[in-house]
Amino acid sequence: MNYWLMKSEPVECSIDDALAMPAATVPWTGVRNYQARNFMRDAMRVGDGVLFYHSSCAEPGIVGIAEVASAPYPDPTQFDPASHYYDAAAKPDAPRWVLVDVRAIRRTPLVPIAQLRAQPELAEMAVLRRGNRLSITPVTAAEWAVITTRLPAR
DNA sequence: GCCAACGTTGGC
DNA sequence: GCCAACGTTGGC
């Protein structure tokens, strides 16, 4: 079992949007970075824990708990010329981008990025690393424990 | 809106 | 295969 932090812009898909979907599950479309893609393609397993993170918004931070809900499969938006995520170089018989489904489990009180940075135990967290631009980063079991046990009870 | 940091592209 | 230019991310 592995753990991940996955960023989503709430304008695109917030934790509440995800919870409102059938089975609270969303296809994680739009990843166009090879390293992030490779995490989904090569390392994620169904049932892996996910910290649902809101980025590019007024209050960036962790807002929920989720889990990986599918094996990787081609991201359909790469084949859609009308999509913002269209990739003319990707063909159905040679997809370039994959995704997994993510099932939202519950909303949590916001844990702002400043609060994450303030925790000494989280100093090495990949998402907090200087210059990090990955929308998907691994989370260690120790980091997962610190974050999930210190989230205020709902 | 600014800017640091990094990935991608393309000329050579 | 180098590397400058450009684009993107994302917090502030």
PDB file of N, CA, C and O (backbone and C1' of nucleotides) in Angstrom, chain A residues 32-35 97 131-134, chain B residues 5-9, chain C residues 4-9:
ATOM      1  N   ARG A  32      -0.308  16.017 -17.663  1.00  0.00           N
ATOM      2  CA  ARG A  32       0.520  16.107 -18.879  1.00  0.00           C
ATOM      3  C   ARG A  32       1.989  16.302 -18.509  1.00  0.00           C
ATOM      4  O   ARG A  32       2.709  17.104 -19.096  1.00  0.00           O
ATOM      5  N   ASN A  33       2.375  15.580 -17.507  1.00  0.00           N
ATOM      6  CA  ASN A  33       3.763  15.601 -17.042  1.00  0.00           C
ATOM      7  C   ASN A  33       4.177  14.139 -16.926  1.00  0.00           C
ATOM      8  O   ASN A  33       3.454  13.328 -16.340  1.00  0.00           O
ATOM      9  N   TYR A  34       5.329  13.808 -17.506  1.00  0.00           N
ATOM     10  CA  TYR A  34       5.699  12.395 -17.602  1.00  0.00           C
ATOM     11  C   TYR A  34       5.937  11.751 -16.249  1.00  0.00           C
ATOM     12  O   TYR A  34       5.584  10.599 -16.026  1.00  0.00           O
ATOM     13  N   GLN A  35       6.526  12.510 -15.344  1.00  0.00           N
ATOM     14  CA  GLN A  35       6.815  11.928 -14.033  1.00  0.00           C
ATOM     15  C   GLN A  35       5.516  11.614 -13.275  1.00  0.00           C
ATOM     16  O   GLN A  35       5.368  10.545 -12.682  1.00  0.00           O
ATOM     17  N   TRP A  97      -0.920   9.466 -22.641  1.00  0.00           N
ATOM     18  CA  TRP A  97      -1.285   9.860 -21.274  1.00  0.00           C
ATOM     19  C   TRP A  97      -2.276   8.894 -20.673  1.00  0.00           C
ATOM     20  O   TRP A  97      -3.238   8.510 -21.325  1.00  0.00           O
ATOM     21  N   GLY A 131      10.755  24.295  -5.459  1.00  0.00           N
ATOM     22  CA  GLY A 131      10.663  24.160  -6.904  1.00  0.00           C
ATOM     23  C   GLY A 131       9.788  23.030  -7.383  1.00  0.00           C
ATOM     24  O   GLY A 131       9.667  22.813  -8.581  1.00  0.00           O
ATOM     25  N   ASN A 132       9.171  22.296  -6.446  1.00  0.00           N
ATOM     26  CA  ASN A 132       8.319  21.189  -6.881  1.00  0.00           C
ATOM     27  C   ASN A 132       7.171  21.696  -7.737  1.00  0.00           C
ATOM     28  O   ASN A 132       6.495  22.656  -7.401  1.00  0.00           O
ATOM     29  N   ARG A 133       6.963  21.027  -8.861  1.00  0.00           N
ATOM     30  CA  ARG A 133       5.842  21.403  -9.724  1.00  0.00           C
ATOM     31  C   ARG A 133       4.993  20.205 -10.075  1.00  0.00           C
ATOM     32  O   ARG A 133       4.112  20.297 -10.925  1.00  0.00           O
ATOM     33  N   LEU A 134       5.286  19.073  -9.453  1.00  0.00           N
ATOM     34  CA  LEU A 134       4.522  17.875  -9.767  1.00  0.00           C
ATOM     35  C   LEU A 134       3.131  17.944  -9.157  1.00  0.00           C
ATOM     36  O   LEU A 134       2.976  18.332  -8.007  1.00  0.00           O
TER      37      LEU A 134
ATOM     38  P    DA B   5      14.578  29.632  -7.148  1.00  0.00           P
ATOM     39  O5'  DA B   5      13.975  28.424  -7.987  1.00  0.00           O
ATOM     40  C5'  DA B   5      12.911  27.684  -7.445  1.00  0.00           C
ATOM     41  C4'  DA B   5      12.351  26.812  -8.531  1.00  0.00           C
ATOM     42  C3'  DA B   5      13.425  26.025  -9.298  1.00  0.00           C
ATOM     43  O3'  DA B   5      13.206  24.654  -9.031  1.00  0.00           O
ATOM     44  C1'  DA B   5      11.793  26.974 -10.750  1.00  0.00           C
ATOM     45  P    DC B   6      14.295  23.540  -9.389  1.00  0.00           P
ATOM     46  O5'  DC B   6      13.612  22.881 -10.665  1.00  0.00           O
ATOM     47  C5'  DC B   6      12.274  22.404 -10.541  1.00  0.00           C
ATOM     48  C4'  DC B   6      11.652  22.371 -11.905  1.00  0.00           C
ATOM     49  C3'  DC B   6      12.453  21.551 -12.920  1.00  0.00           C
ATOM     50  O3'  DC B   6      11.661  20.437 -13.278  1.00  0.00           O
ATOM     51  C1'  DC B   6      11.581  23.554 -13.855  1.00  0.00           C
ATOM     52  P    DG B   7      12.253  19.222 -14.150  1.00  0.00           P
ATOM     53  O5'  DG B   7      11.292  19.329 -15.414  1.00  0.00           O
ATOM     54  C5'  DG B   7       9.887  19.334 -15.212  1.00  0.00           C
ATOM     55  C4'  DG B   7       9.193  19.552 -16.541  1.00  0.00           C
ATOM     56  C3'  DG B   7       9.729  18.672 -17.664  1.00  0.00           C
ATOM     57  O3'  DG B   7       8.624  18.244 -18.446  1.00  0.00           O
ATOM     58  C1'  DG B   7      10.017  20.965 -18.233  1.00  0.00           C
ATOM     59  P    DT B   8       8.853  17.319 -19.721  1.00  0.00           P
ATOM     60  O5'  DT B   8       8.838  18.379 -20.908  1.00  0.00           O
ATOM     61  C5'  DT B   8       7.707  19.225 -21.050  1.00  0.00           C
ATOM     62  C4'  DT B   8       7.868  20.051 -22.300  1.00  0.00           C
ATOM     63  C3'  DT B   8       8.297  19.256 -23.540  1.00  0.00           C
ATOM     64  O3'  DT B   8       7.413  19.624 -24.573  1.00  0.00           O
ATOM     65  C1'  DT B   8       9.749  21.107 -23.206  1.00  0.00           C
ATOM     66  P    DT B   9       7.499  18.927 -26.016  1.00  0.00           P
ATOM     67  O5'  DT B   9       8.197  20.057 -26.889  1.00  0.00           O
ATOM     68  C5'  DT B   9       7.712  21.383 -26.798  1.00  0.00           C
ATOM     69  C4'  DT B   9       8.617  22.284 -27.606  1.00  0.00           C
ATOM     70  C3'  DT B   9       9.046  21.691 -28.950  1.00  0.00           C
ATOM     71  O3'  DT B   9       8.690  22.615 -29.954  1.00  0.00           O
ATOM     72  C1'  DT B   9      10.930  22.494 -27.732  1.00  0.00           C
TER      73       DT B   9
ATOM     74  P    DA C   4      22.808  28.773 -23.273  1.00  0.00           P
ATOM     75  O5'  DA C   4      21.981  29.905 -24.025  1.00  0.00           O
ATOM     76  C5'  DA C   4      21.987  29.940 -25.449  1.00  0.00           C
ATOM     77  C4'  DA C   4      20.594  30.214 -25.964  1.00  0.00           C
ATOM     78  C3'  DA C   4      19.805  31.221 -25.127  1.00  0.00           C
ATOM     79  O3'  DA C   4      19.066  32.042 -26.025  1.00  0.00           O
ATOM     80  C1'  DA C   4      18.616  29.171 -25.220  1.00  0.00           C
ATOM     81  P    DA C   5      18.258  33.301 -25.517  1.00  0.00           P
ATOM     82  O5'  DA C   5      16.773  32.849 -25.835  1.00  0.00           O
ATOM     83  C5'  DA C   5      16.474  32.341 -27.125  1.00  0.00           C
ATOM     84  C4'  DA C   5      15.069  31.769 -27.110  1.00  0.00           C
ATOM     85  C3'  DA C   5      14.050  32.656 -26.392  1.00  0.00           C
ATOM     86  O3'  DA C   5      12.910  32.762 -27.212  1.00  0.00           O
ATOM     87  C1'  DA C   5      14.021  30.453 -25.492  1.00  0.00           C
ATOM     88  P    DC C   6      11.741  33.781 -26.871  1.00  0.00           P
ATOM     89  O5'  DC C   6      10.615  32.782 -26.363  1.00  0.00           O
ATOM     90  C5'  DC C   6      10.352  31.598 -27.126  1.00  0.00           C
ATOM     91  C4'  DC C   6       9.584  30.624 -26.275  1.00  0.00           C
ATOM     92  C3'  DC C   6       8.444  31.253 -25.463  1.00  0.00           C
ATOM     93  O3'  DC C   6       7.232  30.696 -25.912  1.00  0.00           O
ATOM     94  C1'  DC C   6       9.700  29.688 -24.182  1.00  0.00           C
ATOM     95  P    DG C   7       5.847  31.181 -25.345  1.00  0.00           P
ATOM     96  O5'  DG C   7       5.486  29.976 -24.376  1.00  0.00           O
ATOM     97  C5'  DG C   7       5.486  28.647 -24.885  1.00  0.00           C
ATOM     98  C4'  DG C   7       5.093  27.696 -23.777  1.00  0.00           C
ATOM     99  C3'  DG C   7       3.883  28.157 -22.962  1.00  0.00           C
ATOM    100  O3'  DG C   7       3.036  27.040 -22.755  1.00  0.00           O
ATOM    101  C1'  DG C   7       5.743  27.824 -21.531  1.00  0.00           C
ATOM    102  P    DT C   8       1.700  27.159 -21.924  1.00  0.00           P
ATOM    103  O5'  DT C   8       2.117  26.567 -20.514  1.00  0.00           O
ATOM    104  C5'  DT C   8       2.720  25.291 -20.456  1.00  0.00           C
ATOM    105  C4'  DT C   8       2.947  24.923 -19.015  1.00  0.00           C
ATOM    106  C3'  DT C   8       1.771  25.248 -18.093  1.00  0.00           C
ATOM    107  O3'  DT C   8       1.520  24.084 -17.326  1.00  0.00           O
ATOM    108  C1'  DT C   8       3.769  26.198 -17.242  1.00  0.00           C
ATOM    109  P    DT C   9       0.264  23.978 -16.384  1.00  0.00           P
ATOM    110  O5'  DT C   9       0.926  24.025 -14.953  1.00  0.00           O
ATOM    111  C5'  DT C   9       2.033  23.175 -14.662  1.00  0.00           C
ATOM    112  C4'  DT C   9       2.599  23.589 -13.334  1.00  0.00           C
ATOM    113  C3'  DT C   9       1.550  23.831 -12.240  1.00  0.00           C
ATOM    114  O3'  DT C   9       1.916  23.012 -11.155  1.00  0.00           O
ATOM    115  C1'  DT C   9       3.064  25.653 -12.373  1.00  0.00           C
TER     116       DT C   9
END
